[in-house]
mmCIF file of C-alpha atoms in Angstrom:
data_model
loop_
_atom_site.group_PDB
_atom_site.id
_atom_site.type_symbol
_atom_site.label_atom_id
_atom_site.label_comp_id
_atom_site.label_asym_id
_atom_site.label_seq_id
_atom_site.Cartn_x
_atom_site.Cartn_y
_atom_site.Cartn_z
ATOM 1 C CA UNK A 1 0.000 0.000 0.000
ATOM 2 C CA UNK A 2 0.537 3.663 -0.305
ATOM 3 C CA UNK A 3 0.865 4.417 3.494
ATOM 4 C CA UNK A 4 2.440 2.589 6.294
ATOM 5 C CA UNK A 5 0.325 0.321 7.654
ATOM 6 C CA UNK A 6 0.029 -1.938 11.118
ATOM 7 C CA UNK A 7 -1.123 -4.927 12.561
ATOM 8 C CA UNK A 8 -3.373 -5.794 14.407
ATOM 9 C CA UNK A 9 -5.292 -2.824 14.828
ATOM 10 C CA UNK A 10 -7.047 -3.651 17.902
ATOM 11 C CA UNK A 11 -5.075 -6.390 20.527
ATOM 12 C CA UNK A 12 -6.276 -7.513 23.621
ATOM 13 C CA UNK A 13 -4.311 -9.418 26.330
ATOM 14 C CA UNK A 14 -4.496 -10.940 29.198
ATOM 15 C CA UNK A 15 -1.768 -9.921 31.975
ATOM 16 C CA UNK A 16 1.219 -11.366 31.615
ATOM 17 C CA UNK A 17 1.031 -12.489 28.183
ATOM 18 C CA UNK A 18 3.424 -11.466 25.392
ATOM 19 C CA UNK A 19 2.483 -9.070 22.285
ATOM 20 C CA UNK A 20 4.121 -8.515 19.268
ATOM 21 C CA UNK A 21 2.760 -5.381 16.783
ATOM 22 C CA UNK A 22 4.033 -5.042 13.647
ATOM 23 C CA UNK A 23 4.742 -2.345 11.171
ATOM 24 C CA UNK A 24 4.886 -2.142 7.286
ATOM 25 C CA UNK A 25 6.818 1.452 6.606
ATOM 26 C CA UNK A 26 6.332 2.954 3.353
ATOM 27 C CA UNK A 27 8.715 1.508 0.582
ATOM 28 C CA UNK A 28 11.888 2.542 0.480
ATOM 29 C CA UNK A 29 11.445 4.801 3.531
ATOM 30 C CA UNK A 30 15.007 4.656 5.722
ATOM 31 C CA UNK A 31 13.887 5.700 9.121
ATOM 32 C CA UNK A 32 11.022 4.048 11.542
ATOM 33 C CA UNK A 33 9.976 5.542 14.508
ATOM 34 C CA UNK A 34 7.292 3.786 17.260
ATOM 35 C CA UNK A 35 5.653 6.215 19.448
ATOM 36 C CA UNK A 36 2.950 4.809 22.832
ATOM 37 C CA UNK A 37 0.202 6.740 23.031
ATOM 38 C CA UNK A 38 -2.009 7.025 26.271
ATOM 39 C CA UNK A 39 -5.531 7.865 25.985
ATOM 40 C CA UNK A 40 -6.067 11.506 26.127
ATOM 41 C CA UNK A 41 -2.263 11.992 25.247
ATOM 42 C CA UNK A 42 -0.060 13.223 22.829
ATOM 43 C CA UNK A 43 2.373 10.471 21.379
ATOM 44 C CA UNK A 44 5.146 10.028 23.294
ATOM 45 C CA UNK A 45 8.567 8.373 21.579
ATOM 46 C CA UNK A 46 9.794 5.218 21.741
ATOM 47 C CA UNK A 47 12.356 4.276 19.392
ATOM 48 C CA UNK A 48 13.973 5.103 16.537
ATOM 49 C CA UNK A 49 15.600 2.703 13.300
ATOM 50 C CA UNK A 50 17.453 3.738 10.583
ATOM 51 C CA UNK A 51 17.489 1.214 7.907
ATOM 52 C CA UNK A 52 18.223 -2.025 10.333
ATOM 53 C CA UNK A 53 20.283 -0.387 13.072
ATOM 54 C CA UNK A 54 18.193 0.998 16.057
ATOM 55 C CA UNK A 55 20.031 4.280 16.844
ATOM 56 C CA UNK A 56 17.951 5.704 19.377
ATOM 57 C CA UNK A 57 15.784 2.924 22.437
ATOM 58 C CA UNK A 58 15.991 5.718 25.158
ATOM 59 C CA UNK A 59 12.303 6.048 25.102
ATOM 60 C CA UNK A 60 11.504 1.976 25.783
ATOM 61 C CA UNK A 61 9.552 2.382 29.146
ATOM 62 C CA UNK A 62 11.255 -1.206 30.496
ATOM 63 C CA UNK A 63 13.375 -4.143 29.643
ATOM 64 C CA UNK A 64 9.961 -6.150 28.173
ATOM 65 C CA UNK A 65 9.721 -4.011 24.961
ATOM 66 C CA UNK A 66 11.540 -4.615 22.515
ATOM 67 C CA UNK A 67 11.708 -3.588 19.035
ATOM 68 C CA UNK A 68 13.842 -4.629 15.840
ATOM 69 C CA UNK A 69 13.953 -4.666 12.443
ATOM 70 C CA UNK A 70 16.029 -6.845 10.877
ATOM 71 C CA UNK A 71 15.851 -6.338 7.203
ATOM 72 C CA UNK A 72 15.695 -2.761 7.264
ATOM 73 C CA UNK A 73 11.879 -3.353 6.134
ATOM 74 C CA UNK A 74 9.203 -4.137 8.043
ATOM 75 C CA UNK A 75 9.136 -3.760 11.914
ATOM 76 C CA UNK A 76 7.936 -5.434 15.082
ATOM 77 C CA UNK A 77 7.461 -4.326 18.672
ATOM 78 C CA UNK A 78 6.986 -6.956 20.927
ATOM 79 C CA UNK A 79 5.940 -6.650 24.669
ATOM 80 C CA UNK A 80 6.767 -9.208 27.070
ATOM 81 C CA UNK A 81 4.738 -10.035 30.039
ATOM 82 C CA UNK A 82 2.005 -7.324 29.332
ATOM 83 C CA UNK A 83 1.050 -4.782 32.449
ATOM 84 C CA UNK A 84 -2.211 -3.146 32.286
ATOM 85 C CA UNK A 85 0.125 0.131 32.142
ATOM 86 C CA UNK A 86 0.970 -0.783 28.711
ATOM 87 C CA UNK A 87 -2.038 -0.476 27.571
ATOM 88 C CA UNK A 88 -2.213 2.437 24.748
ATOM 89 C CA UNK A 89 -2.132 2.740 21.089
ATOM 90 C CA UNK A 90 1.227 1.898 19.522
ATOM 91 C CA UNK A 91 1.901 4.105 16.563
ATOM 92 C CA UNK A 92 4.807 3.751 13.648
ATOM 93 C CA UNK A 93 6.265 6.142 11.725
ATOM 94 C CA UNK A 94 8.206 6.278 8.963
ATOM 95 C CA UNK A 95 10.334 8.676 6.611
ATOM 96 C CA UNK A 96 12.311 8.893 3.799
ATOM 97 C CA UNK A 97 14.883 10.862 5.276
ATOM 98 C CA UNK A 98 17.678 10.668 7.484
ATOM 99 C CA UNK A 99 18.397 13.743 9.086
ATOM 100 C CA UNK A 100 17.441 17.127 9.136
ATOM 101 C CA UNK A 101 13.391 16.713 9.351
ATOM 102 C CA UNK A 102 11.845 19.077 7.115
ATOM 103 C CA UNK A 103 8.314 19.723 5.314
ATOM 104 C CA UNK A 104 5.939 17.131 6.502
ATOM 105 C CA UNK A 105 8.452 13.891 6.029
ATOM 106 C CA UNK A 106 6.618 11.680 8.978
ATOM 107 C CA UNK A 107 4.404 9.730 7.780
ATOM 108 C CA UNK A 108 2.247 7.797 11.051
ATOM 109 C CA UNK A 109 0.482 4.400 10.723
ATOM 110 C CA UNK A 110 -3.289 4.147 12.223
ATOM 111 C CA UNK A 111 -1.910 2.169 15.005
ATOM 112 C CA UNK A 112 -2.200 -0.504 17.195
ATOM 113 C CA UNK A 113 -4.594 -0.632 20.245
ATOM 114 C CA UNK A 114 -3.290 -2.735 22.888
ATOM 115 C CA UNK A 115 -5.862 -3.323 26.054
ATOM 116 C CA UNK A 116 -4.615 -5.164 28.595
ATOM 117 C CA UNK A 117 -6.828 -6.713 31.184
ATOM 118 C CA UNK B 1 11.142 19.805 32.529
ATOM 119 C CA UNK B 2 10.811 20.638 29.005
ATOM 120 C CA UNK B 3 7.287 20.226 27.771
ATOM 121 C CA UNK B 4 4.979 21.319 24.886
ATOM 122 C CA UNK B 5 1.652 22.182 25.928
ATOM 123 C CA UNK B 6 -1.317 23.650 25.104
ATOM 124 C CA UNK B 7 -3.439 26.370 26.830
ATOM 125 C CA UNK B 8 -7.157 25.108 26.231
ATOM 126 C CA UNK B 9 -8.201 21.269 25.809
ATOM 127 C CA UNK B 10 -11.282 21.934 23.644
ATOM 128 C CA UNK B 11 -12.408 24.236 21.173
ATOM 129 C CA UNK B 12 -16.332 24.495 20.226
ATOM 130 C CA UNK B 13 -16.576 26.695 16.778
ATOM 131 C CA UNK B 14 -19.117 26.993 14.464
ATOM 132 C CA UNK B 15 -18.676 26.296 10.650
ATOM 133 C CA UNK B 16 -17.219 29.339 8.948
ATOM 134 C CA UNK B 17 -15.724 30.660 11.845
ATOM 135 C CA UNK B 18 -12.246 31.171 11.979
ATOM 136 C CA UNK B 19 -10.241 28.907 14.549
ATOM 137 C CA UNK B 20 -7.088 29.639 16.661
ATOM 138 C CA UNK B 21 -5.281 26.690 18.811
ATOM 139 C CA UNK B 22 -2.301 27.416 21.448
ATOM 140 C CA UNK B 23 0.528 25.583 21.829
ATOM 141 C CA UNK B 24 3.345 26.840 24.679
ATOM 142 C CA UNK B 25 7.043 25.496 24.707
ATOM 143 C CA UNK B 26 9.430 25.629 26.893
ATOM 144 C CA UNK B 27 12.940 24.325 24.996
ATOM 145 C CA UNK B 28 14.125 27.597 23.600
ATOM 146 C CA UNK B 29 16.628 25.519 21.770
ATOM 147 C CA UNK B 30 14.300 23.815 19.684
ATOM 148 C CA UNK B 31 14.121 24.917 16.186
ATOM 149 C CA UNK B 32 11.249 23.078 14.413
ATOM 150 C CA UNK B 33 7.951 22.505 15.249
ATOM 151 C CA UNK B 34 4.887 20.435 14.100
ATOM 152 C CA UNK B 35 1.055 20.615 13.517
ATOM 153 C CA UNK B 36 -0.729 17.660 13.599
ATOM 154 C CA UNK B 37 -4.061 16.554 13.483
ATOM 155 C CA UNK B 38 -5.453 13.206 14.425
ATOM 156 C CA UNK B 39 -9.380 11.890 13.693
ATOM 157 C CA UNK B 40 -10.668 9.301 16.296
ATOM 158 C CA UNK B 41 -8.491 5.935 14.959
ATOM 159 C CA UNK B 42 -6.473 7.185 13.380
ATOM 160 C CA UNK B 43 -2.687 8.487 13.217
ATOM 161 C CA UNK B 44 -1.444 12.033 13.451
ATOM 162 C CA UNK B 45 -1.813 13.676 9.868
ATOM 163 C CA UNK B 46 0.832 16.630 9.092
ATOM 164 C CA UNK B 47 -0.858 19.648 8.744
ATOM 165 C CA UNK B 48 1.980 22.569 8.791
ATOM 166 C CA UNK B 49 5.111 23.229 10.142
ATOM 167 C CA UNK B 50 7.659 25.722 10.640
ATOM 168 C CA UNK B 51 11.525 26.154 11.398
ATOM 169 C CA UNK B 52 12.541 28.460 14.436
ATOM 170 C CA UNK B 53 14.043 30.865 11.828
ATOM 171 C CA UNK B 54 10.350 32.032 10.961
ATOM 172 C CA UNK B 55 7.494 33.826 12.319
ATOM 173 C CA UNK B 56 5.114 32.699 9.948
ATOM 174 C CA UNK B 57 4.253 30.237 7.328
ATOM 175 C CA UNK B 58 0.730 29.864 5.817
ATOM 176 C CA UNK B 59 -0.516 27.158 3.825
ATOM 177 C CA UNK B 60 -3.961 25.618 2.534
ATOM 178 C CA UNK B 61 -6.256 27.425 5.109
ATOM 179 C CA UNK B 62 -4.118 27.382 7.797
ATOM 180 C CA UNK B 63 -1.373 29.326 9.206
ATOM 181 C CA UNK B 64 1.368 28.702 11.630
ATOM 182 C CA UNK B 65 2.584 31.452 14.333
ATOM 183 C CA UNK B 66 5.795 31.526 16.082
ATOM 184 C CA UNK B 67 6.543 33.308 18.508
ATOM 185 C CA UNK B 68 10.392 32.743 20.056
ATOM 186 C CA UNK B 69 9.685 35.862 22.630
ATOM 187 C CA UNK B 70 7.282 34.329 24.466
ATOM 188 C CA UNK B 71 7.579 30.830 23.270
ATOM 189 C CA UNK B 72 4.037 30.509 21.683
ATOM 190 C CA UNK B 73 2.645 28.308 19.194
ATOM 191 C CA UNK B 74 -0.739 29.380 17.126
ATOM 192 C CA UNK B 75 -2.433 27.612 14.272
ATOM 193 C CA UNK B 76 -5.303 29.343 12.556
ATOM 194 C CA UNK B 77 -7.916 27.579 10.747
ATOM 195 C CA UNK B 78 -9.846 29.501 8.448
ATOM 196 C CA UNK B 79 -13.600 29.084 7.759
ATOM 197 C CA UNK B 80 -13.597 26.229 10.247
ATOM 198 C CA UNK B 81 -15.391 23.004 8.456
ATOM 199 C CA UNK B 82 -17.434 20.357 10.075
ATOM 200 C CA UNK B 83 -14.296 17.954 8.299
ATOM 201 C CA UNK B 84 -11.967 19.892 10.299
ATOM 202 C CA UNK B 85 -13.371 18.371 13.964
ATOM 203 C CA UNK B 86 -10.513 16.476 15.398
ATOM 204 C CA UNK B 87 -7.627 16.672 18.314
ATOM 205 C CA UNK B 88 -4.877 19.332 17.088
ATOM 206 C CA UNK B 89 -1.304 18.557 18.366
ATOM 207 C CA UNK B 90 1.598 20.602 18.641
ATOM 208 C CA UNK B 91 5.000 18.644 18.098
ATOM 209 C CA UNK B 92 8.758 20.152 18.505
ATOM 210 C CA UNK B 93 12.102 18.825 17.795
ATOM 211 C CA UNK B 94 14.760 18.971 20.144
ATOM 212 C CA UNK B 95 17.254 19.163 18.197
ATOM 213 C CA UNK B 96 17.994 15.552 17.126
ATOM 214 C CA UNK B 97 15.587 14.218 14.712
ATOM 215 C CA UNK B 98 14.546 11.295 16.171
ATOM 216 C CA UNK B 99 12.805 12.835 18.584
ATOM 217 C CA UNK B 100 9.424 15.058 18.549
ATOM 218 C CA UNK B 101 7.887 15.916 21.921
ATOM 219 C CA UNK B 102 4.293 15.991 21.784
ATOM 220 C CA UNK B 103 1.981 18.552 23.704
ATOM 221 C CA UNK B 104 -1.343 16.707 24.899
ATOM 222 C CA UNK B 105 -3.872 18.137 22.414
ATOM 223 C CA UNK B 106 -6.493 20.240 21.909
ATOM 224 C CA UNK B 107 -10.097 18.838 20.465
ATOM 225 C CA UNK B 108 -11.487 21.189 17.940
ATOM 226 C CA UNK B 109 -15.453 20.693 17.758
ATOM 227 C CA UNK B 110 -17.071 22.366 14.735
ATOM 228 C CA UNK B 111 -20.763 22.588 14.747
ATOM 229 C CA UNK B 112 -22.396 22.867 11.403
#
């Protein structure tokens, strides 16, 4: 497709179980970002890829996420162990640039929502 | 800390009117900064942005103002459609790309 797309949209778990979301950047695009965001909330970052290489995990909230992206491609964030405080929409970005953001280059997903009971 | 905010959560207009949303920031080093808008389900859309070097920009209906003084963030809407209900978000860079902080958002409401 034309945009960057992810899957599932809509997750539930149960406490304790693990999650893995997973992100289809647009083609060709070099960088992929994954921001959480709480209801009511503006996104807050999580981490940042360029091509395969994650550059930037300051924003992981704990040792259970984990993101990667092995082929430079597509992405996955998995959560281990699922806490009702993860629950939030995940969102993934993606650009075509590398540096110096300019005009409109983020392009965001329609994002996961994770609900954990 | 450094934050992005905004001043008002929700906005009731009606249709035609012209809209304004606030944004505050505090990082005076930051020098790029980020409209968004996001529709229930769905992700942040770009809208308009602007580099710290400016005061203005103006695009499609919209218009971005900066103000570095008093570290303010405006976006106007003009003639304020139904299409344009949704939750407005302010976003600035902090100087590496990687990262844009968020503000919370502001809900725009436009009655027809």
């Amino acid at each position: 497709g034309a945009g960057v797309s992810q899957s599932p949209r809509y997750k539930v778990a149960k406490r304790g179980q693990d999650v893995a979301l997973r992100c289809d950047p647009i083609s060709g695009h070099v960088s992929l970002f994954w921001y959480q965001q709480a209801l009511g909330q503006g996104p807050e970052f999580l981490t940042y890829f360029q091509n395969e290489a994650q550059l930037d995990k300051s924003g992981l909230p704990s040792d259970r996420f984990f993101a990667e992206r092995p082929e430079g491609s597509v992405s996955t964030l998995k959560i281990q162990r699922t806490q009702q405080e993860d629950s939030a929409v995940y969102l993934c970005a993606s650009s075509g640039r590398v540096g110096g953001l300019g005009t409109g280059e983020l392009f965001f997903g329609e994002g996961s929502r994770l609900t954990v009971l | 800390g450094e934050s992005v905010g905004l001043h008002l959560p929700t906005l009731s207009v009606q249709e035609g009117d012209n809209s304004i949303i606030n944004c505050a920031y505090s990082n005076s080093a930051s020098d790029y900064f980020i409209w968004y808008k996001q529709e229930s389900g769905k992700g942040p859309q770009f809208i308009i942005d602007i580099r710290s070097n400016m005061d203005k920009r103006q695009g499609q209906r919209v218009t971005v103002l900066l103000n570095k003084t008093v570290k303010h963030l405006s976006l106007q809407i003009a003639a304020t459609q139904p299409g344009d209900s949704a939750v407005y978000f302010c976003a600035e860079k902090k100087g590496d790309f990687q990262k844009l902080v968020f503000g919370t958002g502001t809900r725009l409401l436009v009655s027809p």
